[in-house]
Coordinates of C-alpha atoms in Angstrom, one line a residue:
X12 CA 29.1 -32.7 24.9
X13 CA 25.5 -32.5 23.8
X14 CA 24.2 -34.6 20.9
X15 CA 22.6 -32.3 18.3
X16 CA 19.0 -33.2 17.3
X17 CA 18.1 -32.5 13.7
X18 CA 14.4 -32.0 14.4
X19 CA 15.2 -28.8 16.3
X20 CA 17.8 -27.6 13.8
X21 CA 20.6 -27.7 16.5
X22 CA 24.0 -26.4 15.4
X23 CA 25.8 -25.4 18.6
X24 CA 28.0 -22.3 18.6
X25 CA 31.6 -23.1 19.6
X26 CA 33.4 -20.0 18.4
X27 CA 34.5 -18.2 21.7
X28 CA 35.6 -15.1 19.8
X29 CA 32.1 -14.8 18.4
X30 CA 30.6 -15.3 21.9
X31 CA 32.6 -12.4 23.2
X32 CA 31.5 -10.1 20.4
X33 CA 27.8 -11.1 20.9
X34 CA 28.0 -10.4 24.6
X35 CA 29.6 -7.0 23.9
X36 CA 26.9 -6.1 21.4
X37 CA 24.1 -6.7 23.8
X38 CA 24.9 -3.4 25.6
X39 CA 22.0 -3.8 28.1
X40 CA 21.2 -1.3 30.9
X41 CA 21.5 -2.8 34.4
X42 CA 17.7 -2.8 34.9
X43 CA 17.0 -4.7 31.7
X44 CA 16.4 -8.4 31.6
X45 CA 18.5 -10.5 29.2
X46 CA 16.5 -13.2 27.4
X47 CA 18.6 -15.9 25.8
X48 CA 16.7 -18.0 23.2
X49 CA 18.1 -21.5 22.6
X50 CA 21.0 -21.6 25.0
X51 CA 21.9 -25.1 23.8
X52 CA 25.2 -26.2 25.4
X53 CA 25.4 -23.0 27.4
X54 CA 28.6 -21.6 25.7
X55 CA 26.9 -18.2 25.5
X56 CA 25.1 -18.6 28.7
X57 CA 28.2 -18.9 30.8
X58 CA 29.3 -15.5 29.6
X59 CA 25.9 -13.9 30.0
X60 CA 25.7 -14.8 33.7
X61 CA 28.8 -12.7 34.2
X62 CA 26.7 -9.6 33.3
X63 CA 24.9 -7.7 36.1
X64 CA 21.5 -8.3 34.5
X65 CA 18.9 -10.9 35.4
X66 CA 19.1 -13.7 32.9
X67 CA 16.2 -15.8 31.5
X68 CA 16.6 -18.6 29.0
X69 CA 14.1 -20.5 26.8
X70 CA 15.2 -24.0 25.7
X71 CA 13.0 -26.4 23.8
X72 CA 15.1 -29.5 24.2
X73 CA 14.2 -31.2 27.5
X74 CA 17.6 -33.0 27.7
X75 CA 19.5 -29.7 27.3
X76 CA 17.1 -27.9 29.7
X77 CA 17.9 -30.4 32.4
X78 CA 21.6 -30.2 31.8
X79 CA 21.5 -26.4 31.9
X80 CA 19.5 -26.4 35.0
X81 CA 22.1 -28.6 36.8
X82 CA 24.9 -26.5 35.5
X83 CA 23.6 -23.0 36.2
X84 CA 21.1 -23.6 38.9
X85 CA 19.4 -20.5 40.2
X86 CA 21.7 -18.1 38.3
X87 CA 19.2 -18.2 35.4
X88 CA 15.5 -18.5 35.1
X89 CA 15.3 -21.5 32.7
X90 CA 12.1 -22.1 30.8
X91 CA 11.6 -25.4 28.9
X92 CA 9.4 -23.9 26.1
X93 CA 9.2 -23.3 22.4
X94 CA 10.4 -19.8 21.6
X95 CA 8.1 -19.6 18.6
X96 CA 5.2 -19.1 20.9
X97 CA 6.5 -18.7 24.4
X98 CA 5.5 -15.7 26.3
X99 CA 8.0 -12.9 26.1
X100 CA 9.0 -10.9 29.2
X101 CA 6.5 -8.4 30.6
X102 CA 9.4 -5.9 31.4
X103 CA 12.2 -4.3 29.3
X104 CA 14.5 -7.0 27.9
X105 CA 17.2 -7.6 25.4
X106 CA 17.1 -10.8 23.4
X107 CA 20.1 -12.8 22.4
X108 CA 20.7 -16.2 20.9
X109 CA 21.9 -18.6 18.2
X110 CA 18.5 -19.1 16.5
X111 CA 17.8 -22.4 14.7
X112 CA 17.7 -21.9 11.0
X113 CA 14.3 -23.5 10.6
X114 CA 12.5 -21.1 13.0
X115 CA 14.8 -18.1 13.0
X116 CA 12.6 -15.8 11.0
X117 CA 9.4 -16.1 13.0
X118 CA 11.3 -15.8 16.3
X119 CA 13.1 -12.8 15.0
X120 CA 9.9 -11.1 13.9
X121 CA 7.9 -11.6 17.1
X122 CA 10.8 -10.6 19.4
X123 CA 11.6 -7.3 17.7
X124 CA 7.9 -6.4 17.4
X125 CA 7.4 -6.8 21.1
X126 CA 7.0 -3.4 22.8
X127 CA 9.3 -4.5 25.7
X128 CA 12.2 -5.4 23.5
X129 CA 15.0 -2.9 23.8
X130 CA 17.4 -4.6 21.4
X131 CA 18.4 -8.0 20.0
X132 CA 21.6 -9.8 19.0
X133 CA 21.0 -13.0 17.0
X134 CA 23.0 -15.5 15.1
X135 CA 21.1 -16.2 11.9
X136 CA 21.7 -18.0 8.6
X137 CA 23.7 -15.6 6.4
X138 CA 21.0 -15.7 3.8
X139 CA 18.4 -14.5 6.3
X140 CA 20.8 -11.9 7.7
X141 CA 21.3 -10.5 4.1
X142 CA 17.6 -10.1 3.8
X143 CA 17.5 -8.3 7.1
X144 CA 20.0 -5.6 6.1
X145 CA 19.3 -5.6 2.3
X146 CA 19.2 -2.4 0.3
X147 CA 16.2 -1.7 -2.0
X148 CA 16.7 -2.7 -5.6
X149 CA 18.6 -5.9 -4.7
X150 CA 17.3 -9.4 -4.6
X151 CA 17.4 -10.0 -0.8
X152 CA 15.3 -6.9 -0.2
X153 CA 11.7 -7.8 0.6
X154 CA 9.0 -8.1 3.2
X155 CA 11.4 -9.2 6.0
X156 CA 13.6 -6.2 5.3
X157 CA 10.8 -3.8 5.6
X158 CA 9.0 -5.5 8.4
X159 CA 12.1 -5.2 10.6
X160 CA 12.7 -1.6 9.4
X161 CA 9.3 -0.7 10.9
X162 CA 10.7 -1.6 14.3
X163 CA 14.5 -1.4 14.3
X164 CA 17.7 -0.5 12.7
X165 CA 19.7 -3.5 11.7
X166 CA 23.4 -4.3 11.0
X167 CA 25.6 -7.3 10.6
X168 CA 28.3 -7.4 13.3
X169 CA 30.3 -10.3 11.9
X170 CA 30.0 -13.4 9.7
X171 CA 30.7 -16.9 10.8
X172 CA 31.9 -19.9 8.8
X173 CA 30.5 -23.4 9.4
X174 CA 33.5 -24.3 11.6
X175 CA 32.2 -22.0 14.3
X176 CA 29.4 -24.6 15.0
X177 CA 29.0 -28.2 15.9
X178 CA 27.9 -29.9 13.8
X179 CA 29.1 -27.5 11.0
X180 CA 26.1 -26.4 9.0
X181 CA 26.2 -26.3 5.2
X182 CA 25.9 -22.5 5.0
X183 CA 27.5 -19.5 6.6
X184 CA 26.0 -17.5 9.5
X185 CA 26.0 -13.9 10.7
X186 CA 25.6 -12.0 13.9
X187 CA 22.8 -9.5 13.5
X188 CA 22.3 -6.5 15.8
X189 CA 18.9 -4.9 16.0
X190 CA 18.3 -1.6 17.8
X191 CA 14.6 -0.5 18.2
X192 CA 13.8 2.9 16.7
X193 CA 10.9 5.4 17.1
X194 CA 8.2 4.9 14.4
X195 CA 9.2 6.6 11.2
X196 CA 5.8 6.3 9.5
X197 CA 2.3 7.9 9.8
X198 CA 0.2 4.9 8.6
X199 CA -1.5 2.5 10.9
X200 CA 1.2 -0.1 11.5
X201 CA -0.9 -3.2 10.8
X202 CA -2.3 -1.8 7.6
X203 CA 1.2 -0.7 6.5
X204 CA 2.6 -4.2 7.0
X205 CA -0.3 -5.8 5.3
X206 CA 0.2 -3.5 2.3
X207 CA 3.9 -4.4 2.2
X208 CA 3.1 -8.1 2.4
X209 CA 0.7 -7.9 -0.5
X210 CA 3.2 -5.8 -2.5
X211 CA 5.7 -8.7 -2.5
X212 CA 3.3 -11.5 -3.1
X213 CA 4.8 -12.1 -6.6
X214 CA 8.1 -10.3 -7.1
X215 CA 8.0 -10.4 -10.9
X216 CA 4.7 -8.5 -11.0
X217 CA 4.3 -4.8 -10.9
X218 CA 3.2 -3.2 -7.7
X219 CA -0.2 -2.3 -9.2
X220 CA -0.9 -5.9 -10.2
X221 CA 0.0 -7.2 -6.8
X222 CA -2.2 -4.6 -5.0
X223 CA -5.4 -4.9 -7.1
X224 CA -8.1 -5.9 -4.6
X225 CA -6.2 -5.0 -1.5
X226 CA -8.7 -3.5 0.9
X227 CA -11.1 -3.4 -2.0
X228 CA -8.8 -1.2 -4.2
X229 CA -9.3 -1.1 -7.9
X230 CA -6.5 -0.7 -10.5
X231 CA -7.6 2.9 -10.8
X232 CA -7.3 3.4 -7.0
X233 CA -3.8 1.9 -6.9
X234 CA -2.6 3.9 -9.9
X235 CA -4.0 7.2 -8.4
X236 CA -2.6 6.4 -5.0
X237 CA 0.9 5.9 -6.6
X238 CA 0.6 9.2 -8.5
X239 CA -0.5 11.0 -5.4
X240 CA 2.6 9.6 -3.6
X241 CA 4.8 10.7 -6.5
X242 CA 5.7 7.1 -7.4
X243 CA 5.8 5.7 -10.9
X244 CA 2.8 3.5 -11.7
X245 CA 5.1 0.8 -13.3
X246 CA 7.3 0.1 -10.4
X247 CA 7.9 -3.2 -8.6
X248 CA 7.9 -3.4 -4.8
X249 CA 11.6 -4.0 -4.4
X250 CA 12.4 -0.5 -5.6
X251 CA 10.5 1.3 -2.8
X252 CA 11.6 2.4 0.6
X253 CA 9.6 2.2 3.8
X254 CA 8.7 5.9 3.4
X255 CA 7.3 5.2 -0.1
X256 CA 5.1 2.4 1.3
X257 CA 4.0 4.7 4.1
X258 CA 2.7 7.4 1.6
X259 CA 1.1 4.8 -0.6
X260 CA -0.7 3.2 2.4
X261 CA -2.2 6.5 3.4
X262 CA -3.3 7.3 -0.1
X263 CA -4.9 3.9 -0.8
X264 CA -6.7 4.0 2.6
X265 CA -8.0 7.5 1.8
X266 CA -9.2 6.5 -1.6
X267 CA -10.9 3.3 -0.6
X268 CA -12.5 4.9 2.5
X269 CA -13.9 7.6 0.2
X270 CA -15.2 5.1 -2.2
X271 CA -16.8 3.1 0.6

């Protein structure tokens, strides 16, 4: 039994039923690599090696990495690295793992944005999972929701109570499935994401007030861009869908480019 280390936010998954559902949800093609992030004690790993796919795993804990290496040997390509900045596979892959709560969001974002990622199944803190699948107009809806919507469709496959882990965390968790989708927007992606980020800087402010100065836009520019996109000028960001931000991004870019 491994000794959890608080500095890495380790809560080891022990729920065998959840492991089975996670493996089923991966749904990888035979030629796709499976990348496990944070294998920990190897409870999920021992099921992943039964799949026909090549398996690669990233583990930050040197003690666990050594134990996993002894246990699984050449059946996995084990990398002792930090998944926050470790190189992602240069071939089609599907990611899976029980992500540490303290770094789950940055790992989630960089993995799903990678062009080689063909899908992901992650265990996340329930609060984060709720933000991932949130509906506009509700509190969890925000930048993370829309960031992921640019790249993938998301759903919660199951929720897990603290007893599914060792040691039990103080909050519930959820298994989130992400399936990449074709771009459903016409804007430049980086500009669109930057616009969305600025739109949620202060949730209590109106969209206009959050966006004044973005890419040099004036209040008049933002209000005109909203009208051109057929969006009320008094709205707040959490009421808009990705398609609304897409239209707004194109209109602001057009207005500021003309003014320049």
